[in-house]
Each structure stands twice: as structure tokens, then as C-alpha cells.
Coordinates of C-alpha atoms in Angstrom, one line a residue:
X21 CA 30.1 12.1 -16.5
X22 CA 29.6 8.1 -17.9
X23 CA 26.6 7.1 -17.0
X24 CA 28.2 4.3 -14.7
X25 CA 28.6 7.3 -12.2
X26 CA 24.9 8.2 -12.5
X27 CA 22.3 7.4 -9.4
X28 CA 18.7 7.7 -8.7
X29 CA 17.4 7.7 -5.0
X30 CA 14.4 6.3 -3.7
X31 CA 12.3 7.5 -0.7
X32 CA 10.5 4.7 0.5
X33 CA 8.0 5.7 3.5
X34 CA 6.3 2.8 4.6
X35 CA 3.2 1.9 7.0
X36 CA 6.3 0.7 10.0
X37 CA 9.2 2.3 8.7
X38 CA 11.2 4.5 6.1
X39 CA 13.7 3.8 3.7
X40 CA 16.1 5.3 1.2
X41 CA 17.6 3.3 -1.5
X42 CA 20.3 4.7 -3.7
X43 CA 20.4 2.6 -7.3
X44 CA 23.0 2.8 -10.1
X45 CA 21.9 3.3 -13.5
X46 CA 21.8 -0.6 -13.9
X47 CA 19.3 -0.8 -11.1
X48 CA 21.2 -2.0 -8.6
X49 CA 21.0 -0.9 -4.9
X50 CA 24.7 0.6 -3.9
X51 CA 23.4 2.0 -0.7
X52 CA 20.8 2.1 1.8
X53 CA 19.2 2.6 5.2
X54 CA 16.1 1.7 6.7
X55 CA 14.6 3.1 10.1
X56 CA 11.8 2.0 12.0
X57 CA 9.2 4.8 13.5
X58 CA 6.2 4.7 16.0
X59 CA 2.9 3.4 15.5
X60 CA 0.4 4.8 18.2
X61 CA -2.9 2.6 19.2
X62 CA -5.0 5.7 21.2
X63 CA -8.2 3.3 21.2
X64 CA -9.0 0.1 20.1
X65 CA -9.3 0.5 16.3
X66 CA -7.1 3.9 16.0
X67 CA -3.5 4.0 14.7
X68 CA -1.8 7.1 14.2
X69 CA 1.9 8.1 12.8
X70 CA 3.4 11.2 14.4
X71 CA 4.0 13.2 10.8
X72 CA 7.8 15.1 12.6
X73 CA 9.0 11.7 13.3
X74 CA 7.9 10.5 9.6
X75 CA 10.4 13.7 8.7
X76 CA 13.3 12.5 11.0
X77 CA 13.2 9.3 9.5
X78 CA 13.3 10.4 6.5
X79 CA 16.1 12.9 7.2
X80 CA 18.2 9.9 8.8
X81 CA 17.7 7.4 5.7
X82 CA 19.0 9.4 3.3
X83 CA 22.3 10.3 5.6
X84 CA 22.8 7.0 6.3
X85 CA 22.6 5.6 2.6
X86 CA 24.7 7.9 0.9
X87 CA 27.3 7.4 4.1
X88 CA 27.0 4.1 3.2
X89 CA 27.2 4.1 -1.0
X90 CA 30.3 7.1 -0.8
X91 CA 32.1 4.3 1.9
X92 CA 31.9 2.0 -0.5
X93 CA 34.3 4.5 -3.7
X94 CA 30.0 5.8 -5.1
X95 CA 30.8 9.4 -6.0
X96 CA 26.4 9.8 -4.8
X97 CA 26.7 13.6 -4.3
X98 CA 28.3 14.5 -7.6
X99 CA 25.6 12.2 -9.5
X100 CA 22.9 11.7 -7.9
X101 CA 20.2 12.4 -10.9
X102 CA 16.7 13.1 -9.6
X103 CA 14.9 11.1 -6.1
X104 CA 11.5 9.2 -6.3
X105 CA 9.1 9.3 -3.6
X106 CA 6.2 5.9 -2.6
X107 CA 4.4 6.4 0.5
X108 CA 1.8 4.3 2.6
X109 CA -1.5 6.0 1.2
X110 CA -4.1 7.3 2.6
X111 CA -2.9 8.0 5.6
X112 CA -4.2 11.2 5.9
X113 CA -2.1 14.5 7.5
X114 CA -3.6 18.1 8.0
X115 CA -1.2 20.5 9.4
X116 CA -0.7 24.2 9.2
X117 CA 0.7 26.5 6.3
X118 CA 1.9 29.4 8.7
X119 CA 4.0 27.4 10.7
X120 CA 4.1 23.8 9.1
X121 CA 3.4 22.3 12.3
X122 CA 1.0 19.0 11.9
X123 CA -2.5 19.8 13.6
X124 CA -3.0 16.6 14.5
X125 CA -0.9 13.1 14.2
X126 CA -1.6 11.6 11.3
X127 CA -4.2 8.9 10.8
X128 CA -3.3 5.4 9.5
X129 CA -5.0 4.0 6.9
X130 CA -5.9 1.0 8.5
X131 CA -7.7 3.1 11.3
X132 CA -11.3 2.6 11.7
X133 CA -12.6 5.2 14.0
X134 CA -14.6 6.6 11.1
X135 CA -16.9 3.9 11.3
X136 CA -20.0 6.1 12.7
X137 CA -19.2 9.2 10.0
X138 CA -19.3 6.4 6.8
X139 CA -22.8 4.8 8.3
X140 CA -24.3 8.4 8.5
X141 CA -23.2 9.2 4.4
X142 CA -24.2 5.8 3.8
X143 CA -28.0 7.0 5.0
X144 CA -27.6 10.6 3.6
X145 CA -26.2 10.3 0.4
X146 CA -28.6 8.7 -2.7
X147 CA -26.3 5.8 -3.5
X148 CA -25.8 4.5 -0.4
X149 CA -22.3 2.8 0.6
X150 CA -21.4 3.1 -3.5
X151 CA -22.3 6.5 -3.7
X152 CA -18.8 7.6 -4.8
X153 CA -18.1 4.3 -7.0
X154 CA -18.9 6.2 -10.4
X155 CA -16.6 8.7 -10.2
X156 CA -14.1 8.1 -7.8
X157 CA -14.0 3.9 -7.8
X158 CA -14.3 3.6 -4.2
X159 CA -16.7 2.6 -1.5
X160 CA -17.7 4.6 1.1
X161 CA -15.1 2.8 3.9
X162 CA -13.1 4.3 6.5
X163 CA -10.2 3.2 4.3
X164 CA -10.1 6.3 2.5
X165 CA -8.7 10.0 3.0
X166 CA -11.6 11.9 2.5
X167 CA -13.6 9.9 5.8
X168 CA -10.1 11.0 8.2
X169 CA -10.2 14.9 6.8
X170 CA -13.8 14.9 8.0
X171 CA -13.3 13.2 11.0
X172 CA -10.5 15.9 12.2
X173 CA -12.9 18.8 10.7
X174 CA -15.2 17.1 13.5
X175 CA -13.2 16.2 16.6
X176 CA -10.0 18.5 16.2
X177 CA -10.6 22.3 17.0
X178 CA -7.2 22.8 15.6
X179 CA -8.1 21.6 12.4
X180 CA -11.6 23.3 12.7
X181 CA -10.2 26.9 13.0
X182 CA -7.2 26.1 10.5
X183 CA -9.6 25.5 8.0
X184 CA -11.9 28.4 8.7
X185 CA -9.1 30.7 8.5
X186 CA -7.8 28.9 5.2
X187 CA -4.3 28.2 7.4
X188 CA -4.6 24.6 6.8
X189 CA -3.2 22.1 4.2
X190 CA -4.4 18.8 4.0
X191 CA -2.1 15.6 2.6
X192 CA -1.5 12.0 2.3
X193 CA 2.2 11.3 3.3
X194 CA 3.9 12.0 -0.1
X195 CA 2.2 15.7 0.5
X196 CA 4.0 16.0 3.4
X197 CA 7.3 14.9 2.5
X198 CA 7.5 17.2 -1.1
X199 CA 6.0 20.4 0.6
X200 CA 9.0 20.1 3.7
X201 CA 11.4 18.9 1.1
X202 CA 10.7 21.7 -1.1
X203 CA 10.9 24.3 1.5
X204 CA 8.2 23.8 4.1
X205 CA 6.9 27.3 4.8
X206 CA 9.4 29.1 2.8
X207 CA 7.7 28.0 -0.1
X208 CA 7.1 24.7 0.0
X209 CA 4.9 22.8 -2.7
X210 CA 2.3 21.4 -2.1
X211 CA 1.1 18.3 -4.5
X212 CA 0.3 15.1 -4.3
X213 CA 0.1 12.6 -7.6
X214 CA -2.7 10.6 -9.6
X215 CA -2.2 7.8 -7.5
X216 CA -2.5 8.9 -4.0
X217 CA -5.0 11.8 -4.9
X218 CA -7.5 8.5 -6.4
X219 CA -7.1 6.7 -3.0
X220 CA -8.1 9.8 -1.2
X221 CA -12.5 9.1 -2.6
X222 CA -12.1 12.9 -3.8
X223 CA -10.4 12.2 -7.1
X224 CA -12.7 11.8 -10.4
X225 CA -10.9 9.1 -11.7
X226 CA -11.6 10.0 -15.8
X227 CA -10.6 13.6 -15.6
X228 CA -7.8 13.2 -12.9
X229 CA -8.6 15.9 -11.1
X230 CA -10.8 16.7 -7.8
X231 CA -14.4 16.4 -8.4
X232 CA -16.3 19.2 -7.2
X233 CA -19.3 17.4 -6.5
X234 CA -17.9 15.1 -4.2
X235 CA -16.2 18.0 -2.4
X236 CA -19.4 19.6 -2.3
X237 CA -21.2 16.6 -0.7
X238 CA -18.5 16.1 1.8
X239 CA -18.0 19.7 2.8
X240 CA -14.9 19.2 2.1
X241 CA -12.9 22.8 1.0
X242 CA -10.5 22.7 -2.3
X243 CA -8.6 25.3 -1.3
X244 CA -6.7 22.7 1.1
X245 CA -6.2 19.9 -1.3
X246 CA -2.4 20.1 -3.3
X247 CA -2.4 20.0 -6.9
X248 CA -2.1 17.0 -8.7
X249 CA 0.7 16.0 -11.2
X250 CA 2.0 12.5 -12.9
X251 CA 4.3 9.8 -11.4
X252 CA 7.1 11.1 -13.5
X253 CA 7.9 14.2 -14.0
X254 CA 10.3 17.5 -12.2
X255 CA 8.5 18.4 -9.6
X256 CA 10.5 20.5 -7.9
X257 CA 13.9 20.7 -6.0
X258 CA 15.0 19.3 -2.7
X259 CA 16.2 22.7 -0.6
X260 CA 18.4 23.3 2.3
X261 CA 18.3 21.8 5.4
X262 CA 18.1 18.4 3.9
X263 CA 21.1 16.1 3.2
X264 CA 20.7 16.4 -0.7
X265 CA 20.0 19.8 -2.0
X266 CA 19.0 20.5 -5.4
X267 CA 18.4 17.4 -6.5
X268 CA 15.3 16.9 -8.4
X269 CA 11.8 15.2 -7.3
X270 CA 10.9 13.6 -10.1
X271 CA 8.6 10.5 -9.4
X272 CA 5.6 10.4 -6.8
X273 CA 3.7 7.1 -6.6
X274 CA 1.9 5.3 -3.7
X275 CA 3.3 2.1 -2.5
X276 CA 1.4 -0.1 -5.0
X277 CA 1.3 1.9 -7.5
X278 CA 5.5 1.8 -7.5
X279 CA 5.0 -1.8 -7.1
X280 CA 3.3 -2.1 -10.1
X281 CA 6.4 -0.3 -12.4
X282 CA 9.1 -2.0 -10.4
X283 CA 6.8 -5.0 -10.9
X284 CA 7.0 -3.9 -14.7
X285 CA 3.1 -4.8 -14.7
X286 CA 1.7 -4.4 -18.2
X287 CA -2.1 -4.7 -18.9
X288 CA -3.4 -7.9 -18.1
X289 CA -0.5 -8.2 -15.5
X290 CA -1.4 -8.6 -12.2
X291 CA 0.9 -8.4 -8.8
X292 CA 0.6 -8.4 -5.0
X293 CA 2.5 -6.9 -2.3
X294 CA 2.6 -8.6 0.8
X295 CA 3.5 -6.0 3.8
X296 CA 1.8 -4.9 6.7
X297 CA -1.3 -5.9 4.9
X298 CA -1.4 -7.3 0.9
X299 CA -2.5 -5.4 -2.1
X300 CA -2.7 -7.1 -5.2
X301 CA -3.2 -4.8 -8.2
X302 CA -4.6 -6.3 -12.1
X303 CA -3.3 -3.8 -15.0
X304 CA -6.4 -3.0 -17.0
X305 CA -4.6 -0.6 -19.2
X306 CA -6.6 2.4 -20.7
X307 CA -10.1 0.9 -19.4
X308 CA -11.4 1.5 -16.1
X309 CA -13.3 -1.4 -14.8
X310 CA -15.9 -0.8 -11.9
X311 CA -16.2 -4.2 -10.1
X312 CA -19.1 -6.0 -9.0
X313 CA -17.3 -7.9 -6.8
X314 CA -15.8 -6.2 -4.0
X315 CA -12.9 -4.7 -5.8
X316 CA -11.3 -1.0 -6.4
X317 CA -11.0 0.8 -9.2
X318 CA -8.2 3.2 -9.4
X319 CA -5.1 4.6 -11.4
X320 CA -2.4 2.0 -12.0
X321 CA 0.0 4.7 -12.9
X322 CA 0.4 7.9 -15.4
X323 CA 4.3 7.7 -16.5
X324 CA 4.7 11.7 -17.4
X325 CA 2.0 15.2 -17.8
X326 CA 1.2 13.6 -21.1
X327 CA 1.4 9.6 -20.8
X328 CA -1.0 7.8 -21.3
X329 CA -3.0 6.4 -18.1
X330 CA -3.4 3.0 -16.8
X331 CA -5.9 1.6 -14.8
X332 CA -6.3 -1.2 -12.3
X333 CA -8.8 -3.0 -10.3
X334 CA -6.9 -3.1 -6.6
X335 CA -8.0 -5.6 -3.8
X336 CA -6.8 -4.3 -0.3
X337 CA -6.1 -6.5 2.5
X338 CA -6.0 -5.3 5.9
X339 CA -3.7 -7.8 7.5
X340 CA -0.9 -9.6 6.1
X341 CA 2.6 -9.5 7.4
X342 CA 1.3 -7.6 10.4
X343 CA -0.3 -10.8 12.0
X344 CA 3.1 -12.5 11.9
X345 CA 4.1 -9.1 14.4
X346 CA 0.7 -10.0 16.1
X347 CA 2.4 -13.8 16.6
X348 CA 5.6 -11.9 17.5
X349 CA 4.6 -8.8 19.9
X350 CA 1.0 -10.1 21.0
X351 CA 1.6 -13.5 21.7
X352 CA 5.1 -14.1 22.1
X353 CA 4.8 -17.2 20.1
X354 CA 8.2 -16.1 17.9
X355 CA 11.1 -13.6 18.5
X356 CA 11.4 -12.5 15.1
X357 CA 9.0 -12.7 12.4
X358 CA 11.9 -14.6 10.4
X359 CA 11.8 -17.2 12.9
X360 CA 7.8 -18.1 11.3
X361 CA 8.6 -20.2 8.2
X362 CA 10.7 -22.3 10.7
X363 CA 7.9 -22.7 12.9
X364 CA 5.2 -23.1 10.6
X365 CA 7.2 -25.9 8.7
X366 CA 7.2 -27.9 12.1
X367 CA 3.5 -29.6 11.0
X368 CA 2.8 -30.5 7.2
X369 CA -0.5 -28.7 7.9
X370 CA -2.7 -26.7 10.4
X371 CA -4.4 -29.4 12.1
X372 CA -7.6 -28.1 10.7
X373 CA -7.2 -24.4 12.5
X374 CA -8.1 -21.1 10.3
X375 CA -7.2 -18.0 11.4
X376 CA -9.0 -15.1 9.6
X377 CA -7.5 -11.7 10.8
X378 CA -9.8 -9.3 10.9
X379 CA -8.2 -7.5 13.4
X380 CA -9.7 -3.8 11.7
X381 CA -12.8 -5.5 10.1
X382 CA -12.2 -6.9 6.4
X383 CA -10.9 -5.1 3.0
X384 CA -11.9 -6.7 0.0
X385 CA -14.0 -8.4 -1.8
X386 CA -15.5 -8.8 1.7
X387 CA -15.9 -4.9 2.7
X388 CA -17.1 -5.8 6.4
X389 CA -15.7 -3.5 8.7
X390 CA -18.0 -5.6 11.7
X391 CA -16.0 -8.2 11.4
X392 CA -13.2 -9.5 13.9
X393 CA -10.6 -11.6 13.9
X394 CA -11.5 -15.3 15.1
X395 CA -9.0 -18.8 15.4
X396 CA -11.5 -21.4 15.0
X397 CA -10.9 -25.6 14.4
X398 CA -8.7 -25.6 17.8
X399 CA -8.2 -28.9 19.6
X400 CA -6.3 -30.5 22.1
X401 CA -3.9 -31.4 19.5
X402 CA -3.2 -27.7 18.4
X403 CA 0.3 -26.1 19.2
X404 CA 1.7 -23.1 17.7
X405 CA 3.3 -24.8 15.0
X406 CA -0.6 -25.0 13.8
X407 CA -1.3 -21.7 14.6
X408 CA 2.0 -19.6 12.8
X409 CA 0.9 -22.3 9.7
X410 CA -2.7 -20.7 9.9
X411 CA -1.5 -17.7 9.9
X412 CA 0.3 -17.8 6.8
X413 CA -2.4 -19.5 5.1
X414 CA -4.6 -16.8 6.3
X415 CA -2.2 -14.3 4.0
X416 CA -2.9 -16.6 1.0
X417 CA -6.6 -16.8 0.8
X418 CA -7.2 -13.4 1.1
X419 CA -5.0 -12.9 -2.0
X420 CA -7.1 -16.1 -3.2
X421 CA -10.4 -14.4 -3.0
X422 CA -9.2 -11.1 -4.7
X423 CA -8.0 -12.6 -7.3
X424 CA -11.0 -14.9 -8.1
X425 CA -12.9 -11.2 -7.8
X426 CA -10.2 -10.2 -10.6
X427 CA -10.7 -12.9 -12.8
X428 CA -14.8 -12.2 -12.7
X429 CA -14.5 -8.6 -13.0
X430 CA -11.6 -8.2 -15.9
X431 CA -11.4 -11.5 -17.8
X432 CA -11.5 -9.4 -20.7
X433 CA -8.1 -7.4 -20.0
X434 CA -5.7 -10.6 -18.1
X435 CA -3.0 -11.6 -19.9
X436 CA -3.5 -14.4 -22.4
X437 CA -1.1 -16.2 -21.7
X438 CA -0.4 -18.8 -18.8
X439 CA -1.7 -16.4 -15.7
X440 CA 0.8 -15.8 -13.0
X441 CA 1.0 -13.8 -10.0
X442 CA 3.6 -11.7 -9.1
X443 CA 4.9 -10.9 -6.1
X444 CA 7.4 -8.5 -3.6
X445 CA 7.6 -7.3 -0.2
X446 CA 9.3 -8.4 2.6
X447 CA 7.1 -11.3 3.6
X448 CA 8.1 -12.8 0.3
X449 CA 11.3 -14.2 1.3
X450 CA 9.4 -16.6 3.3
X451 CA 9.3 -20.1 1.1
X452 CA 7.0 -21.6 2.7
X453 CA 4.4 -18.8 2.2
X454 CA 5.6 -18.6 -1.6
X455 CA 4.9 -22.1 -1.7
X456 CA 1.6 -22.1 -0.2
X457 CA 0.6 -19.5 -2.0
X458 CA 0.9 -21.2 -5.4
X459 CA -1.0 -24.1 -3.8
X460 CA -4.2 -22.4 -3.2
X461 CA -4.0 -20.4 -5.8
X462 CA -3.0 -23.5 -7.9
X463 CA -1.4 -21.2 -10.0
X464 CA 2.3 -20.1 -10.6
X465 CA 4.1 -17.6 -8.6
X466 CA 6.7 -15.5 -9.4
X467 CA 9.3 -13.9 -6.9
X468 CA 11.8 -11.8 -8.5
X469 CA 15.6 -11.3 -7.4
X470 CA 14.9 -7.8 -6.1
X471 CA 11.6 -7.9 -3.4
X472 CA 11.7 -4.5 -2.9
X473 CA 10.2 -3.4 -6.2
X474 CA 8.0 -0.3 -4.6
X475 CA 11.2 1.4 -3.6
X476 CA 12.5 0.7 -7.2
X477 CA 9.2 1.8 -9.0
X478 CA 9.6 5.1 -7.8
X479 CA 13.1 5.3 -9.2
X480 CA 12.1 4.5 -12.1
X481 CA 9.7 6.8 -12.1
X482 CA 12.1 9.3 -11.6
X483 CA 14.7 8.1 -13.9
X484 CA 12.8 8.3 -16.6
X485 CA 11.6 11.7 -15.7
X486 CA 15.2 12.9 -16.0
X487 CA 16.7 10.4 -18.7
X488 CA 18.3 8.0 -17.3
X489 CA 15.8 5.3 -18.3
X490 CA 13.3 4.6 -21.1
X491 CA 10.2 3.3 -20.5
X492 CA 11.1 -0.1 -22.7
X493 CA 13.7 -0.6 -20.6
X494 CA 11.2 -0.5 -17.6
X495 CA 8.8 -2.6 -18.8
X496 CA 11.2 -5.4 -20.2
X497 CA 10.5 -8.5 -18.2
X498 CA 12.2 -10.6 -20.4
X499 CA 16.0 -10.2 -18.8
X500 CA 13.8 -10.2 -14.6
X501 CA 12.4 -13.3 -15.6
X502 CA 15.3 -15.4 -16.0
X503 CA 16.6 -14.4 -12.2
X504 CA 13.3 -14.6 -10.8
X505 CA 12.2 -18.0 -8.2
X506 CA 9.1 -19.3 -9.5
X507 CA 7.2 -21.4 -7.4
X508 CA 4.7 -24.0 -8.8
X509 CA 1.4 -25.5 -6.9
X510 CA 1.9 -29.2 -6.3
X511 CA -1.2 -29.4 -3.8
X512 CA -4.3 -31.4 -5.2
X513 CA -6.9 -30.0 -6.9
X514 CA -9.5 -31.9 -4.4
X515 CA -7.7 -31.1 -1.3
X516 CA -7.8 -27.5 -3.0
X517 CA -11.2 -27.2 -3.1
X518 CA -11.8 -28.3 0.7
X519 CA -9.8 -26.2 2.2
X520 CA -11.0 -22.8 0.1
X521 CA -14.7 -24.2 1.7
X522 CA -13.6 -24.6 5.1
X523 CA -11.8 -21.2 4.7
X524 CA -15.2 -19.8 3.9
X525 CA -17.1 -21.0 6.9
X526 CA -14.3 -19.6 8.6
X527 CA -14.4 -16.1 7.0
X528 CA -18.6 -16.3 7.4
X529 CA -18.0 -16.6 11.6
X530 CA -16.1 -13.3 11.6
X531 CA -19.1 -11.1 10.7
X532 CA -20.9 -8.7 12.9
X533 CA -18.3 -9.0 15.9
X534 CA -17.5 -5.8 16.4
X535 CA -19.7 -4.9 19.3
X536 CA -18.5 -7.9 21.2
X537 CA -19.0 -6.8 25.2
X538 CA -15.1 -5.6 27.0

């Protein structure tokens, strides 16, 4: 076989959907299919993914891309090579080994109804809210894994027995998906990789593997954690029942992680991802960095069992592309959320509105989950024009404030060169936002010709797992850069300034709001 009739796959399950992306050996997408799944709001505060529908989308991706790639004379079946795997992370899943039913739906990461359980560790444990930080890089935050597993070991009597009788298996989503594609209770494996496991506040980020003290303080048991392995390497094969048997897993990374290598983000390279919410990652190579201010530390990525790994500082951002939905399904102020840039460019600016949105309290550097999200600056003379502008503004100072976070924490590691910031996602094909973005930043900004780059991370990941790439041709930015947009800041460097301050005040009026009367 020539290696023009060799393809990698890529499972790409998201926060609001799933995708599968089928990519020749040049890179290039020859087919796909994306499918859209349920989010669940049981309270004010919870969000929840039903894990079976998670599978059918899954299922129904790959179908419908390799319908699509064989319509169009791609021989998929014959050479398809390996399939990578990015997930949303730290959406946590606990279901049962006997009968590989989910115990309980699974709970978003974004979900904050572990509020009360991180305020009680916070007393108990001796250092506080940064009790973890040392080992694991993270907070003490109902972002993480471990805070969901001990909320369903509290509330679910499902979970409760499952675990007593040592029936139960606890994942994030990329768990999930390997242990049903690998054969669900006939066998099925259950792992999860570096990246995911140190987003879960369990994983000792030096020795990559679970740290027993932290499962000791949490009460959390290890006989339901999966084992850990790279981003890239054979994990196991896909079995029957699915719609590509036999084919190789071969890369496992969560979202941002993928990002990062479809991103080809070297040390000193920094990217963000603008989705649901934003997540903008800084390489720092073989040093991990613990911040002090507001930041993550965590595993950039680990390229094979005996790659070297690479570290990053990580800022998190709640809210992004999902308050353009809000704008779309809560307010009816658009149809579509392509329909914002449109809007938005109505008014040259926002009339002095800022709109922080703190709908789940705020990530980083901030770290205030009492927070909520407030409008503020509103006039007679506001109309939505004003308010969609906010909102994208809202997207870029958040990335702002991370990234001055980045450049106190790890000035040491950035790039020497020029800095510039890298971006992907959906949201990115917005100009507008692009544009802005590079103004408060006053900074370049980088789009490059494929936005996807998570979904293509991961099959990288798992092409060079099985040979089909090398990791210089990965990380090669030279060839991307002359197809990538950049754009360049053209606002002043005064008018700068005053709107980062009033952006500020703005963020300041969002604190302690959570406990606001119905």
C-alpha cells in the first residue's frame, strides 16, 4: 500500500458535541461527521452528559465519516492506520464493571455543585484551598475530577454500593470511550492518559502516576482509577460492534492537550482554544512551573511510554463561545451564533458596556466560584449591537488576564522571539473576535488554515504511534505558518490601557454574588 492510501482517524468528543475526522497522511481532512448531544441543567449550577448518548454519538460519527470519505473514491476501511482519541476533561463518569451501565450521568466539568464538599477540604486539609498544588498542580475547585467522584460517593447510592463491592470503575470521558471500544465488559480496558489523569487533582504530576496520599486524604479507592499510559502509543484494538474493528487506539489526549500538538506548541509556545469556554496553554518544556498567580500546572503532553514529558502552565476559562449560545438560546438576541460578528460590527464599540460571564463563578487567574455574571455601563443608548460586542470582548480579556499571569509566572521559558498567540476552535473564524483579540492583547495573533487542531493533535498522536508521522514533521511550523491569517493590534496603546481598567472594575463587581435571593 503507498502511503497516499494511508488514513488516521480522529475521535473528537467535545463539551456540545462529537466528532470524527478522517485525515490522509498529508493531514488533510477527507471525511467527517459531527453530531450534536444533550446537555442537562438539573439545578442552577449542574450540567450533566448522559455517558450512552456520548456512545451513540460516537458510534454515528464514525459511520457517517467513513460514508462520507469512501463516497468520495477513499479506500478508509482497507487503510485506515490507527484512531486518536481528545475528550472534554474532567467530566467525570462512574459506571459499573458487571454490566457497563453508567451509575449515574456524567458530571460536566463546568458543574459547580461541589461547591460545599471543596469549602469543607479547604477547612480540613493543612494547606487550605492549595493543599494539592505541590503534587498535583491544582487548586482545590469544583473544576476537578476528584471533587465529582466524591460527590457521587456522597449523594449516589448506586455509586456508594458499587464501590463497596469493588463493581465500580471510575473515568473521565476518554475512559469511557477506550474501555466500550475495547470491549466494554467482555474485556474492555480501562485507562486513561497523562493528560486527563493530571486534570483529575489525583495525579502526582513528577512521577505520573496516582498519588497515594491524595487518594488517602480523599478517600478515594485506587482500585477504581484506570491505568495510566502516554498520548502515543497502541493501546489496544477497536472490537466488534463498532464500525471500525481492529484498528488500533493509538493516541489519548484531552482537548487542550491535542490542541497543543496540532497547535505544534514547542516550549515557550503558548496557544488558546476558544470553545465552550477558552483554555490557553504556555509550553514550559521539561520544567514544571507552580504559579503564583492563579494559573495550573499540568502535563503539556508525553509523545510515547518513553518520551520525554512537557509541561505547561494552563489558564481555564469558564465561558467563552458558550455566552454567544447564551446571546442565541437565552436571549434570542441572534439565530445563530454565526450571525454575532455581524451584529457586533453594527457599533465601532460597546458604548461603554462590559459583560463579565461568570455564569459558573470564575476560572483563572481569578478562582472565584462566588462570582456571577453581571452587564454593567448600560444606558439608554445601549442596543444589542453593544451588548454581542461586549460579549466578545468579554472572550478576550479573559485570555488577556491569563496570559499576563503567564508572562509573570514563566518569563524564563516563553519564546524569545516576537511573542505571539496562537489560536483554534470554532469561535475563531469570527474576525472580528481575531481582531479584537490582538488589540487588547496588543500583541499578534495567529489563526492557522485548519481551526480544528484538537481533533488533529490526536491524530497525530496516533500517527506517530504507528508510523505514519515523525515527530519533526509534527512540530514543523515553518510550512503552517505561511497559510496561517495573522492578525495584528492596530488599537492605541492609551485606549488600551483604559479599557483593561474599566474591564477590572467590571470583573471586581462580580464577586460574592452567588447567594443572590431567587
Amino acid at each position: 500500500m503507498s502511503k497516499s492510501d494511508v488514513f488516521i482517524g480522529s475521535l473528537d468528543q467535545g463539551t456540545t458535541s462529537t466528532r470524527f475526522i478522517i485525515y490522509d497522511h498529508n493531514a488533510k481532512v477527507v471525511g467527517s461527521h459531527q453530531v450534536e448531544f444533550t446537555q442537562f441543567y438539573p439545578q442552577a449550577g449542574w450540567v450533566e452528559h448522559d455517558p450512552m448518548e456520548i456512545l451513540e454519538s460516537a458510534r454515528t460519527c464514525m459511520t457517517k465519516a467513513i460514508e462520507k470519505a469512501t463516497a468520495d473514491g477513499h479506500d478508509v476501511e482497507k487503510g485506515l492506520k490507527a484512531i486518536g482519541i481528545t475528550n472534554q476533561r474532567e467530566t467525570t463518569v462512574i459506571w459499573s464493571k458487571s454490566t457497563g451501565a453508567p451509575l449515574h450521568n456524567a458530571i460536566v466539568w463546568m458543574d459547580v455543585r461541589t461547591t460545599s464538599i471543596c469549602r469543607k477540604l479547604e477547612k480540613e486539609l493543612e494547606g487550605g484551598r492549595t493543599h494539592f498544588v505541590e503534587t498535583c498542580g491544582l487548586p482545590i475547585s469544583t473544576y476537578f475530577s476528584a471533587l465529582k467522584v466524591l460527590w457521587l460517593f456522597e449523594n449516589v447510592e448506586k455509586v456508594k454500593k458499587a464501590v463497596e463491592t469493588g463493581d465500580a470503575l471510575f473515568g473521565t470521558i476518554d475512559s469511557w470511550l477506550i474501555w466500550n471500544l475495547t470491549g466494554g465488559v467482555d474485556g474492555g480496558l480501562h485507562v486513561t492518559d497523562v493528560s486527563n489523569a493530571s486534570r483529575t487533582m489525583l495525579m502526582n504530576l513528577k512521577t505520573l502516576d496516582w498519588d497515594k496520599k491524595a487518594l488517602g486524604e480523599l478517600g478515594i479507592p485506587s482500585g477504581i482509577l484506570p491505568k495510566i499510559v502516554s498520548n502515543s502509543e497502541i493501546i489496544g484494538k477497536v472490537t466488534k460492534g463498532w464500525p471500525i474493528v481492529g484498528i488500533p487506539i493509538a493516541g489519548c489526549l484531552g482537548d487542550q492537550h491535542a490542541a497543543m500538538v496540532g497547535q505544534a506548541c514547542g516550549k515557550g509556545e503558548a496557544k488558546s482554544t476558544y470553545g465552550t469556554g477558552a483554555f490557553i496553554l504556555l509550553n514550559t518544556g521539561d520544567q514544571m512551573i507552580n504559579s503564583t498567580n492563579g494559573l495550573l500546572s499540568t502535563v503539556a503532553f508525553k509523545l510515547g511510554p518513553n518520551a520525554p514529558t512537557n509541561y505547561a502552565l494552563e489558564g481555564s476559562i469558564a465561558i467563552a463561545g458558550a455566552a454567544v449560545q447564551w446571546l442565541r438560546d437565552g436571549l434570542g438576541l441572534i439565530g445563530s451564533a454565526s450571525e454575532t460578528e455581524k451584529l457586533a460590527s453594527e457599533v465601532d464599540s460597546t458604548g461603554g458596556v462590559y459583560f463579565v460571564p461568570a455564569f459558573n463563578g470564575l476560572f483563572a487567574p481569578w478562582w472565584r466560584d462566588d462570582a456571577r455574571g453581571v452587564c454593567i455601563g448600560i444606558t439608554r443608548f445601549t442596543n444589542k449591537a453593544h451588548i454581542a460586542r461586549a460579549v466578545l470582548e468579554s472572550m478576550c480579556f479573559q485570555v488577556k488576564d491569563v496570559l499576563d499571569s503567564m508572562h509573570k509566572d514563566a518569563s524564563e521559558v516563553e519564546s524569545k522571539g516576537k511573542f505571539l498567540l496562537r489560536v483554534d476552535g470554532g469561535a475563531t473564524v469570527n474576525n472580528l473576535l481575531m481582531q479584537i483579540q490582538a488589540d487588547i492583547l496588543g500583541k499578534p495573533v495567529v489563526r492557522p488554515a485548519d481551526i480544528e487542531t484538537t481533533a488533529l493533535g490526536a491524530a497525530y498522536a496516533a500517527g506517530l504511534a504507528v508510523g505514519v508521522w515523525k515527530e519533526e514533521e509534527i512540530f514543523s511550523s515553518v510550512e503552517r505558518m505561511k497559510i496561517s491569517t495573522t492578525f495584528n493590534p492596530i488599537l492605541e496603546d492609551e485606549n488600551r490601557e483604559k479599557k483593561l481598567q474599566s474591564w477590572c472594575k467590571a470583573v471586581s463587581r462580580t464577586f460574592d454574588l452567588a447567594d443572590l435571593s431567587l
